[in-house]
Short mmCIF file of C-alpha atoms in Angstrom, two decimals:
data_model
loop_
_atom_site.label_atom_id
_atom_site.label_comp_id
_atom_site.label_asym_id
_atom_site.label_seq_id
_atom_site.Cartn_x
_atom_site.Cartn_y
_atom_site.Cartn_z
CA ALA A 1 26.22 20.39 -49.86
CA ARG A 2 27.22 18.60 -52.69
CA GLY A 3 25.86 19.78 -55.80
CA GLN A 4 23.04 19.75 -55.93
CA GLU A 5 22.42 17.03 -53.14
CA GLN A 6 22.28 18.02 -48.79
CA LEU A 7 24.93 15.89 -47.22
CA VAL A 8 23.46 15.01 -43.39
CA LYS A 9 25.60 14.06 -41.08
CA VAL A 10 24.64 10.59 -38.74
CA SER A 11 26.61 10.42 -35.54
CA LEU A 12 26.62 6.36 -34.67
CA PRO A 13 28.00 4.47 -31.85
CA LYS A 14 30.88 2.03 -32.08
CA ASP A 15 31.54 0.41 -34.81
CA ASN A 16 28.64 1.78 -36.95
CA THR A 17 30.28 4.53 -39.64
CA ALA A 18 28.38 6.57 -42.29
CA SER A 19 27.84 9.84 -44.68
CA VAL A 20 24.07 9.92 -45.76
CA TYR A 21 23.45 11.99 -49.15
CA ILE A 22 19.93 13.02 -49.95
CA ASP A 23 18.51 12.93 -53.55
CA LEU A 24 16.23 11.01 -55.75
CA PRO A 25 15.38 8.76 -54.40
CA LEU A 26 17.27 8.42 -51.07
CA VAL A 27 20.54 6.40 -50.83
CA MET A 28 22.49 5.74 -48.25
CA LYS A 29 26.15 3.76 -48.32
CA ALA A 30 27.97 2.77 -44.97
CA ARG A 31 30.66 0.25 -44.46
CA ASP A 32 29.11 -1.96 -41.45
CA ALA A 33 29.80 -5.82 -40.99
CA TYR A 34 25.79 -6.06 -41.00
CA LYS A 35 24.60 -4.25 -43.04
CA VAL A 36 22.87 -1.16 -40.83
CA ILE A 37 22.50 1.29 -43.72
CA MET A 38 21.25 0.07 -47.03
CA LYS A 39 19.39 1.34 -49.51
CA TRP A 40 15.87 2.14 -49.27
CA GLY A 41 14.41 -1.04 -50.97
CA TYR A 42 10.92 -2.57 -52.34
CA GLY A 43 10.26 0.94 -54.69
CA VAL A 44 10.32 3.30 -51.89
CA ASP A 45 11.30 6.64 -53.24
CA LEU A 46 11.65 9.02 -50.44
CA ASP A 47 11.80 12.93 -51.17
CA LYS A 48 13.84 14.57 -49.04
CA ASP A 49 11.70 16.97 -47.19
CA GLN A 50 9.58 13.79 -45.96
CA ILE A 51 12.63 12.72 -44.12
CA LEU A 52 12.59 14.47 -40.64
CA LYS A 53 14.42 13.25 -38.30
CA LEU A 54 17.43 10.04 -38.12
CA ALA A 55 18.55 7.99 -35.14
CA ALA A 56 20.93 4.88 -34.44
CA GLY A 57 21.55 2.95 -31.81
CA ASP A 58 24.51 0.12 -31.71
CA ARG A 59 24.21 -1.71 -35.64
CA PHE A 60 20.52 -0.29 -36.64
CA SER A 61 19.57 2.70 -37.54
CA MET A 62 16.01 4.59 -37.91
CA ALA A 63 13.75 7.42 -39.75
CA LEU A 64 11.28 9.59 -39.02
CA VAL A 65 9.08 9.98 -42.56
CA ILE A 66 5.95 11.31 -43.36
CA ASP A 67 3.85 9.37 -44.86
CA GLY A 68 1.83 10.62 -47.44
CA GLY A 69 -0.06 6.91 -47.41
CA PHE A 70 -1.08 7.57 -43.88
CA HIS A 71 -1.01 11.20 -44.05
CA ASP A 72 1.50 10.59 -40.63
CA LYS A 73 4.87 10.77 -39.32
CA ARG A 74 6.28 6.73 -39.71
CA VAL A 75 8.88 5.07 -37.99
CA TRP A 76 11.11 2.90 -40.51
CA SER A 77 13.99 0.85 -38.85
CA TRP A 78 16.72 -1.42 -40.11
CA GLY A 79 19.50 -2.59 -39.41
CA ARG A 80 20.65 -5.44 -36.27
CA ASN A 81 17.38 -6.67 -34.33
CA ASN A 82 18.70 -9.09 -31.80
CA PHE A 83 16.27 -7.54 -29.06
CA GLY A 84 13.29 -6.70 -31.04
CA GLN A 85 14.79 -2.93 -31.46
CA LEU A 86 13.19 -2.80 -34.83
CA GLY A 87 10.03 -2.96 -33.14
CA ASP A 88 8.25 -5.00 -36.04
CA GLY A 89 7.19 -7.94 -33.96
CA SER A 90 10.66 -10.45 -35.20
CA PHE A 91 13.98 -10.61 -34.09
CA THR A 92 15.34 -11.21 -37.09
CA ASN A 93 18.30 -9.13 -38.92
CA LYS A 94 16.87 -6.77 -42.01
CA ASN A 95 19.20 -5.03 -44.37
CA GLN A 96 16.14 -3.52 -45.68
CA ALA A 97 14.12 -0.49 -44.34
CA TYR A 98 10.86 -1.31 -42.84
CA ALA A 99 8.19 0.65 -41.22
CA VAL A 100 7.04 -0.15 -37.91
CA PRO A 101 3.62 -1.83 -38.52
CA GLY A 102 0.77 0.75 -37.28
CA PHE A 103 2.46 2.97 -35.50
CA ALA A 104 2.92 6.64 -36.01
CA ALA A 105 5.27 9.05 -33.94
CA ILE A 106 6.46 12.48 -33.88
CA ASP A 107 9.86 11.85 -32.19
CA ILE A 108 12.40 9.21 -31.67
CA ALA A 109 15.62 7.78 -29.36
CA ALA A 110 17.24 5.21 -30.14
CA GLY A 111 20.15 3.87 -27.18
CA GLU A 112 22.02 0.17 -28.01
CA SER A 113 19.13 -2.04 -28.27
CA HIS A 114 16.80 -0.04 -27.26
CA VAL A 115 13.94 2.36 -28.94
CA LEU A 116 11.48 5.44 -27.10
CA ALA A 117 9.04 7.11 -29.65
CA LEU A 118 6.87 10.01 -28.78
CA SER A 119 3.36 9.56 -30.59
CA ASN A 120 0.45 11.51 -30.53
CA SER A 121 -2.30 8.64 -30.13
CA PRO A 122 -3.74 7.64 -27.77
CA LEU A 123 -2.91 10.78 -25.45
CA ALA A 124 -0.85 13.54 -26.84
CA ARG A 125 2.41 13.56 -26.57
CA ASN A 126 2.35 9.31 -25.76
CA LEU A 127 5.90 7.23 -24.35
CA TRP A 128 6.49 4.14 -26.33
CA GLY A 129 8.82 1.96 -26.34
CA TRP A 130 10.48 -1.03 -27.69
CA GLY A 131 13.51 -3.41 -28.06
CA ARG A 132 16.12 -4.27 -25.01
CA ASN A 133 14.96 -3.80 -21.28
CA GLY A 134 17.29 -5.51 -19.64
CA ASN A 135 17.96 -3.36 -16.90
CA GLY A 136 14.93 -1.57 -17.35
CA GLN A 137 15.26 1.35 -19.71
CA LEU A 138 12.12 1.66 -20.93
CA GLY A 139 10.39 1.97 -17.02
CA ILE A 140 8.31 -1.35 -17.41
CA ALA A 141 8.78 -5.34 -16.98
CA ILE A 142 12.38 -6.97 -17.68
CA ALA A 143 12.08 -8.01 -21.09
CA SER A 144 12.71 -7.81 -24.74
CA TYR A 145 9.82 -6.53 -26.93
CA ASN A 146 10.05 -6.36 -30.40
CA THR A 147 6.68 -4.04 -30.74
CA PRO A 148 6.32 -1.07 -29.16
CA GLN A 149 4.41 -0.81 -25.59
CA ASN A 150 2.34 2.13 -24.45
CA LEU A 151 4.87 3.04 -21.26
CA GLY A 152 1.92 4.46 -19.45
CA TRP A 153 3.32 8.51 -19.81
CA ASN A 154 1.92 11.24 -21.81
CA ASP A 155 2.71 15.05 -21.77
CA ILE A 156 6.23 14.39 -22.92
CA PHE A 157 8.17 17.15 -24.58
CA GLY A 158 11.49 15.14 -24.83
CA ILE A 159 13.39 12.17 -24.82
CA GLY A 160 16.85 10.62 -24.76
CA ALA A 161 18.47 8.18 -25.12
CA GLY A 162 21.52 5.97 -23.75
CA TRP A 163 23.52 3.13 -23.95
CA ASN A 164 21.13 1.19 -21.10
CA HIS A 165 19.33 4.10 -20.29
CA SER A 166 16.48 6.71 -20.99
CA LEU A 167 15.70 10.31 -20.45
CA ILE A 168 12.27 12.09 -20.69
CA ILE A 169 11.63 15.68 -19.91
CA ASP A 170 7.67 15.73 -18.59
CA ASN A 171 5.48 19.38 -19.42
CA SER A 172 6.52 20.52 -16.07
CA ASN A 173 10.04 20.44 -17.74
CA ASP A 174 11.30 17.92 -14.65
CA VAL A 175 13.74 15.25 -16.43
CA TYR A 176 12.96 11.69 -15.40
CA ALA A 177 14.92 8.79 -15.78
CA ALA A 178 14.85 4.87 -15.92
CA GLY A 179 17.35 1.86 -16.04
CA GLN A 180 21.30 1.92 -16.10
CA ASN A 181 23.35 3.80 -13.79
CA VAL A 182 26.30 2.33 -12.39
CA TYR A 183 28.36 5.65 -12.41
CA GLY A 184 24.87 8.19 -11.76
CA GLN A 185 24.08 8.66 -15.07
CA LEU A 186 20.36 9.14 -14.08
CA GLY A 187 21.39 11.71 -12.38
CA ASP A 188 18.95 10.98 -9.17
CA GLY A 189 22.41 11.20 -6.39
CA THR A 190 22.19 7.14 -6.73
CA THR A 191 24.53 4.49 -8.51
CA ILE A 192 21.03 1.85 -8.79
CA GLU A 193 19.82 1.03 -11.25
CA ARG A 194 15.92 2.12 -12.00
CA HIS A 195 13.26 -0.46 -13.83
CA VAL A 196 10.70 2.93 -13.35
CA PHE A 197 11.19 6.62 -14.61
CA THR A 198 12.40 7.81 -11.19
CA LEU A 199 12.53 11.83 -10.81
CA SER A 200 16.32 13.12 -11.56
CA ASN A 201 17.88 16.56 -10.14
CA MET A 202 18.38 17.38 -13.52
CA ILE A 203 15.09 20.10 -13.69
CA ARG A 204 13.42 22.56 -15.67
CA ALA A 205 15.09 20.75 -18.61
CA ARG A 206 14.86 21.58 -22.22
CA ALA A 207 16.63 19.20 -24.05
CA VAL A 208 18.04 15.36 -22.98
CA ALA A 209 20.62 13.26 -24.66
CA GLY A 210 22.66 10.48 -23.41
CA GLY A 211 25.81 8.24 -23.70
CA SER A 212 27.03 5.56 -23.21
CA LEU A 213 27.09 6.16 -19.47
CA HIS A 214 26.41 10.19 -19.01
CA SER A 215 23.97 12.21 -19.52
CA LEU A 216 22.98 15.94 -20.52
CA ALA A 217 20.07 18.14 -20.00
CA LEU A 218 20.26 21.54 -21.43
CA LYS A 219 17.75 23.62 -18.84
CA ASP A 220 15.58 26.63 -19.54
CA ASP A 221 18.19 29.27 -18.68
CA GLY A 222 21.12 27.93 -21.06
CA THR A 223 22.95 26.33 -19.12
CA LEU A 224 24.08 22.99 -19.36
CA TRP A 225 24.18 20.21 -16.80
CA GLY A 226 25.79 16.61 -16.89
CA SER A 227 25.70 13.28 -14.48
CA GLY A 228 27.52 10.01 -14.46
CA PHE A 229 31.52 8.27 -16.11
CA SER A 230 33.55 11.87 -16.78
CA ARG A 231 36.75 9.43 -17.30
CA TYR A 232 37.37 11.52 -20.73
CA ASN A 233 36.20 14.60 -19.16
CA GLN A 234 32.78 14.43 -21.23
CA LEU A 235 30.74 16.29 -18.53
CA CYS A 236 33.86 18.98 -18.54
CA ASN A 237 34.23 18.89 -14.97
CA GLU A 238 37.39 16.46 -15.01
CA THR A 239 35.50 13.44 -12.55
CA TYR A 240 32.40 11.84 -12.43
CA LEU A 241 28.88 12.91 -10.66
#
């Protein structure tokens, strides 16, 4: 903490660097060629207790925010939008935060240029996604989507996004993965790219996370498992699976 402010560390991939200080009103400061993190504009003042989660992709950023007007949790996004990753129906970069129109969520995850989100509508813990899908990371037809797409999964209890791959945990604690798999980052025992969510060997998981070319899963027995690229020992095993 710094005085009456709270310091929130934001982990950003590649060339994003930022420190976020929460006060009233919220101000985010960064140095980035795409002005990824700017102050909240258009009179949006957010109490620190309204911000539930932050997520960052490649030159774009997101926040899950309690919206009093909607009595729900809204997704706000800003930054680069070349693949529609801001979910606002355009492909135009934004240097101020905007709410994704008409969409409420309970969780978010950001990949390089794609987004996963969980919503309670139309079904409980329903999986949605948007942005780049050139490697099938959304688990639907190859295209770029600039508005939230229902990905056809419900009762999902965990999500994670890597550079060009995605991870989800179903209600049996099994992990399913989709997208790029050149280094086996999907954990299915192959290096075949998957354009639909496919059962991974990382089972009985309670949390997942995606890196650039690797994945991690925390199992319900407390052990940590990983798959994918490990040249720099990011899997702590001196090799890759």
